[in-house]
Short mmCIF file of C-alpha atoms and ligand atoms in Angstrom, two decimals:
data_model
loop_
_atom_site.label_atom_id
_atom_site.label_comp_id
_atom_site.label_asym_id
_atom_site.label_seq_id
_atom_site.Cartn_x
_atom_site.Cartn_y
_atom_site.Cartn_z
CA MET K 197 45.80 50.65 -34.31
CA ASN K 198 44.70 47.03 -34.10
CA ALA K 199 41.03 46.27 -34.90
CA ALA K 200 40.86 44.08 -31.76
CA LEU K 201 41.23 47.26 -29.69
CA GLU K 202 38.02 49.11 -28.99
CA ARG K 203 38.73 52.69 -27.99
CA ILE K 204 36.43 54.27 -25.41
CA GLU K 205 35.56 57.65 -26.86
CA GLY K 206 35.85 60.60 -24.54
CA ALA K 207 37.60 58.77 -21.68
CA SER K 208 39.83 60.95 -19.48
CA ILE K 209 42.78 58.68 -20.37
CA PRO K 210 43.01 57.08 -23.85
CA THR K 211 41.48 53.69 -23.02
CA PHE K 212 41.30 50.53 -25.13
CA VAL K 213 39.13 47.52 -24.31
CA VAL K 214 40.32 44.09 -25.45
CA ASP K 215 38.51 40.75 -25.49
CA THR K 216 41.44 38.96 -23.89
CA ARG K 217 44.44 40.21 -21.96
CA ALA K 218 46.69 38.41 -24.45
CA ILE K 219 45.77 41.00 -27.08
CA ALA K 220 46.90 43.88 -24.86
CA GLU K 221 50.06 42.03 -23.83
CA ARG K 222 50.92 41.55 -27.49
CA VAL K 223 50.22 45.19 -28.40
CA VAL K 224 52.44 46.52 -25.60
CA ALA K 225 55.20 43.99 -26.31
CA ASP K 226 55.09 44.85 -30.03
CA GLU K 227 55.45 48.52 -29.18
CA ILE K 228 58.51 47.78 -27.03
CA VAL K 229 60.03 45.63 -29.78
CA ALA K 230 59.49 48.46 -32.28
CA LEU K 231 61.05 50.94 -29.85
CA MET K 232 64.10 48.69 -29.34
CA ARG K 233 64.57 48.40 -33.09
CA THR K 234 64.49 52.16 -33.68
CA ARG K 235 66.35 52.99 -30.49
CA PRO K 236 68.57 50.11 -29.31
CA THR K 237 69.76 52.17 -26.33
CA ALA K 238 66.18 52.75 -25.09
CA VAL K 239 65.54 53.19 -21.37
CA LEU K 240 62.60 51.04 -20.26
CA GLY K 241 60.59 51.48 -17.08
CA LEU K 242 59.52 48.04 -15.84
CA ALA K 243 56.85 46.78 -13.46
CA THR K 244 56.37 43.52 -11.53
CA GLY K 245 53.21 41.69 -10.48
CA ASP K 246 50.54 39.62 -12.15
CA THR K 247 49.62 42.38 -14.61
CA PRO K 248 52.73 42.71 -16.84
CA ILE K 249 53.76 39.05 -16.78
CA GLY K 250 52.42 38.30 -20.27
CA VAL K 251 54.27 41.30 -21.73
CA TYR K 252 57.55 39.76 -20.53
CA ARG K 253 56.50 36.39 -21.93
CA GLU K 254 55.98 38.03 -25.34
CA LEU K 255 59.27 39.94 -25.16
CA CYS K 256 61.19 36.77 -24.25
CA ALA K 257 59.55 34.94 -27.17
CA ALA K 258 60.43 37.79 -29.55
CA HIS K 259 64.02 37.69 -28.30
CA ARG K 260 64.22 33.89 -28.69
CA ALA K 261 62.94 34.20 -32.24
CA GLY K 262 65.75 36.67 -32.99
CA GLY K 263 63.34 39.59 -33.30
CA VAL K 264 64.74 41.88 -30.63
CA SER K 265 67.88 42.56 -28.63
CA PHE K 266 68.15 44.31 -25.28
CA ALA K 267 71.96 44.26 -25.32
CA ARG K 268 72.23 48.06 -25.32
CA ALA K 269 69.05 48.79 -23.35
CA THR K 270 68.82 50.10 -19.81
CA THR K 271 65.93 49.26 -17.48
CA PHE K 272 64.66 50.77 -14.26
CA ASN K 273 61.99 48.99 -12.25
CA LEU K 274 59.31 51.02 -10.56
CA ASP K 275 59.91 49.77 -7.06
CA GLU K 276 61.42 47.28 -4.65
CA TYR K 277 60.52 46.11 -1.15
CA LEU K 278 62.77 47.25 1.66
CA ASP K 279 64.13 44.99 4.41
CA LEU K 280 64.39 41.76 2.39
CA ASP K 281 67.80 40.12 2.00
CA ALA K 282 69.38 40.30 -1.46
CA GLY K 283 68.52 37.01 -3.16
CA ASP K 284 65.30 36.56 -1.17
CA GLY K 285 62.89 34.98 -3.66
CA ALA K 286 60.25 37.59 -2.80
CA THR K 287 62.33 40.56 -3.99
CA PHE K 288 61.25 42.16 -7.23
CA ARG K 289 64.82 41.69 -8.50
CA GLU K 290 64.41 37.92 -8.23
CA TRP K 291 60.98 38.13 -9.85
CA MET K 292 62.43 40.11 -12.78
CA GLN K 293 65.31 37.66 -13.03
CA GLU K 294 62.85 34.76 -13.38
CA GLN K 295 60.33 36.42 -15.69
CA PHE K 296 62.59 38.46 -17.94
CA PHE K 297 66.26 39.18 -17.22
CA ARG K 298 67.58 35.61 -17.42
CA HIS K 299 65.83 35.00 -20.73
CA VAL K 300 67.19 37.99 -22.64
CA ASP K 301 70.53 39.64 -23.46
CA LEU K 302 70.11 42.67 -21.18
CA ALA K 303 73.40 43.40 -19.37
CA ARG K 304 73.02 42.84 -15.63
CA GLU K 305 74.66 46.17 -14.84
CA ASN K 306 72.04 47.96 -16.95
CA ALA K 307 69.07 46.34 -15.17
CA HIS K 308 68.28 48.63 -12.26
CA LEU K 309 66.07 48.09 -9.23
CA PRO K 310 66.47 49.84 -5.91
CA GLU K 311 68.44 47.77 -3.41
CA SER K 312 66.28 45.92 -0.91
CA LYS K 313 68.53 46.29 2.13
CA PRO K 314 70.61 49.43 1.66
CA ALA K 315 72.55 51.04 4.50
CA ASP K 316 70.82 54.34 3.80
CA PRO K 317 67.43 53.88 2.04
CA ASN K 318 66.84 57.61 1.56
CA LEU K 319 70.18 58.03 -0.15
CA THR K 320 69.50 54.94 -2.30
CA ALA K 321 66.20 56.47 -3.40
CA GLU K 322 67.81 59.81 -4.20
CA ARG K 323 70.53 58.09 -6.25
CA TYR K 324 67.96 56.00 -8.11
CA GLU K 325 66.12 59.12 -9.25
CA ALA K 326 69.45 60.69 -10.26
CA ALA K 327 70.41 57.57 -12.22
CA ILE K 328 67.17 57.74 -14.24
CA THR K 329 67.82 61.40 -14.99
CA ALA K 330 71.43 60.66 -15.93
CA GLN K 331 70.19 58.12 -18.50
CA GLY K 332 68.05 60.82 -20.09
CA GLY K 333 64.77 59.65 -18.51
CA LEU K 334 62.49 56.73 -19.34
CA ASP K 335 61.42 56.16 -22.94
CA LEU K 336 58.50 53.89 -22.05
CA GLN K 337 57.06 52.88 -18.69
CA ILE K 338 54.99 49.70 -18.26
CA LEU K 339 52.48 50.15 -15.45
CA GLY K 340 49.80 48.30 -13.48
CA ILE K 341 47.31 49.85 -11.09
CA GLY K 342 46.83 48.62 -7.52
CA ARG K 343 43.29 48.13 -6.22
CA ASN K 344 43.76 51.25 -4.08
CA GLY K 345 44.89 53.34 -7.06
CA HIS K 346 48.59 53.05 -6.43
CA ILE K 347 51.02 53.31 -9.34
CA GLY K 348 54.40 51.90 -8.45
CA PHE K 349 54.11 52.01 -4.65
CA ASN K 350 52.70 55.54 -4.70
CA GLU K 351 49.93 54.82 -2.24
CA PRO K 352 46.86 57.02 -1.66
CA GLY K 353 48.09 60.36 -0.30
CA SER K 354 51.14 60.50 -2.60
CA SER K 355 51.74 63.88 -4.12
CA ARG K 356 51.69 64.62 -7.84
CA ASP K 357 55.26 65.95 -7.70
CA SER K 358 56.75 63.08 -5.67
CA CYS K 359 60.10 61.60 -6.77
CA THR K 360 61.77 58.28 -5.90
CA ARG K 361 61.58 57.82 -2.14
CA VAL K 362 61.00 55.50 0.79
CA VAL K 363 57.32 54.78 1.44
CA ARG K 364 55.18 52.82 3.91
CA LEU K 365 52.94 50.26 2.26
CA HIS K 366 49.17 50.62 2.49
CA GLU K 367 47.20 47.78 4.09
CA VAL K 368 45.42 46.93 0.80
CA THR K 369 48.81 46.64 -0.91
CA ARG K 370 50.17 44.43 1.87
CA SER K 371 47.13 42.17 1.90
CA ASP K 372 47.29 41.81 -1.92
CA ALA K 373 50.95 40.77 -1.50
CA VAL K 374 50.09 37.88 0.85
CA ARG K 375 49.79 35.73 -2.30
CA ALA K 376 53.54 36.15 -2.82
CA PHE K 377 54.63 35.97 0.82
CA GLY K 378 52.26 33.36 2.26
CA ALA K 379 51.40 35.38 5.39
CA LEU K 380 50.68 39.04 6.12
CA ALA K 381 53.33 39.17 8.83
CA ARG K 382 55.97 38.33 6.21
CA VAL K 383 54.98 41.16 3.84
CA PRO K 384 57.42 44.09 4.17
CA THR K 385 56.05 47.34 5.52
CA ARG K 386 58.32 49.63 3.51
CA ALA K 387 59.52 50.01 -0.06
CA ILE K 388 61.39 52.34 -2.37
CA THR K 389 59.31 53.54 -5.29
CA MET K 390 59.69 55.91 -8.21
CA GLY K 391 57.48 58.91 -7.52
CA ILE K 392 54.42 60.01 -9.44
CA ALA K 393 56.45 62.76 -11.10
CA THR K 394 59.13 60.20 -12.03
CA ILE K 395 56.50 58.02 -13.73
CA LEU K 396 54.81 60.94 -15.48
CA ASP K 397 58.20 62.11 -16.81
CA ALA K 398 58.44 58.91 -18.89
CA ARG K 399 57.98 59.76 -22.56
CA ARG K 400 55.31 57.04 -22.96
CA VAL K 401 53.29 55.25 -20.31
CA ARG K 402 51.44 52.01 -21.11
CA VAL K 403 49.03 50.92 -18.40
CA LEU K 404 47.38 47.51 -18.11
CA ALA K 405 44.50 46.36 -15.89
CA PHE K 406 42.88 42.95 -16.14
CA GLY K 407 40.13 41.02 -14.40
CA ALA K 408 37.08 41.80 -12.32
CA ARG K 409 39.21 42.67 -9.28
CA LYS K 410 40.38 45.79 -11.15
CA LYS K 411 36.98 47.02 -12.38
CA GLU K 412 36.38 49.43 -9.50
CA ILE K 413 39.84 50.98 -9.68
CA VAL K 414 39.61 51.30 -13.47
CA ARG K 415 36.34 53.18 -13.01
CA ARG K 416 37.91 55.43 -10.35
CA THR K 417 41.05 56.04 -12.43
CA LEU K 418 38.92 57.41 -15.27
CA LEU K 419 36.09 59.07 -13.35
CA ASP K 420 37.13 60.05 -9.80
CA PRO K 421 38.35 63.59 -9.14
CA ARG K 422 42.03 63.90 -10.05
CA SER K 423 43.71 63.78 -6.65
CA SER K 424 46.22 62.13 -4.35
CA ALA K 425 43.35 60.09 -2.89
CA CYS K 426 43.63 57.96 -6.03
CA PRO K 427 47.14 58.39 -7.49
CA SER K 428 46.27 56.67 -10.79
CA THR K 429 44.00 59.66 -11.62
CA PHE K 430 47.21 61.67 -12.19
CA LEU K 431 47.83 59.58 -15.32
CA ARG K 432 45.38 61.97 -17.00
CA ASP K 433 48.19 64.56 -16.95
CA HIS K 434 50.34 62.53 -19.32
CA GLY K 435 50.45 63.40 -23.02
CA ASP K 436 51.27 59.90 -24.27
CA VAL K 437 49.52 57.42 -22.01
CA LYS K 438 47.36 54.45 -23.04
CA LEU K 439 45.28 52.26 -20.75
CA PHE K 440 44.46 48.71 -21.86
CA VAL K 441 41.68 46.86 -20.05
CA ASP K 442 39.97 43.55 -20.65
CA ARG K 443 36.14 43.24 -20.60
CA GLU K 444 36.10 42.28 -16.91
CA ALA K 445 38.17 45.29 -15.85
CA ALA K 446 35.98 47.53 -18.07
CA ALA K 447 32.72 46.25 -16.59
CA LEU K 448 31.85 49.48 -14.75
CA LEU K 449 32.54 51.73 -17.72
CA HIS K 450 29.06 52.02 -19.11
CA HIS K 451 30.18 53.51 -22.37
CA ALA K 452 32.11 50.27 -23.06
CA ARG K 453 30.13 47.51 -24.71
P1 PGA O 730 49.04 43.25 -9.84
O1 PGA O 730 49.36 44.60 -9.06
O2 PGA O 730 49.72 43.38 -11.15
O3 PGA O 730 49.68 42.16 -9.03
O4 PGA O 730 47.57 43.17 -9.92
C1 PGA O 730 49.27 45.79 -9.75
C2 PGA O 730 49.88 46.85 -8.89
O5 PGA O 730 49.78 46.74 -7.66
O6 PGA O 730 50.47 47.78 -9.43
#
């Protein structure tokens, strides 16, 4: 692997420290490009939020340069808010549209997110899980970690064997989302998320965490007891997971320089 990646020996999840987030974004994007070239029908698990934004920027640039096609790919996003109107600028579908979908040749019908205002949210969640299974599962999942340890919207208390389902959002998650909604009262209280088992079933999981605001949760992810109290600790169960952190997010890992 790249010399700019410093591996933390003995970490409970294979962890790589980078000087700048751009290095990690490039490494993950390059891995996705390589996957798309060897397997044009790959099934990608996608994430929204500040964390993965640079990975999409790199993928769009690679596509523009003629280096990668998503024409035969399928994507499933981790999660979507409930109770927002379709087309509401705050939905994750709109976010994905802006950051990735509209810049690449992915077919709209192959870009999956749970619906935001379905008639029957539980049925929508069940069908979403079934659709992932029907595609043969996820080849590679991109993942961020919430400050409370959530992965997707699997908030503290989520079980290791959870599947796609309707969840209530944790107050830390809602207050972190105020940036996108402007006011806490506007942040939805419910979402549909892939479960922890859904995420861990992906054949590869690539996790990113950047900035000082993630240093405590990075420490907990690697060092806390493996439990539902901190869902990201379950990433230790995965056989092909990599965690990329910048120096600020690694600040509480004393074995990192
Ligand atoms: P962020 O959120 O990328 O906006 O920091 C990460 C997450 O909540 O999964």
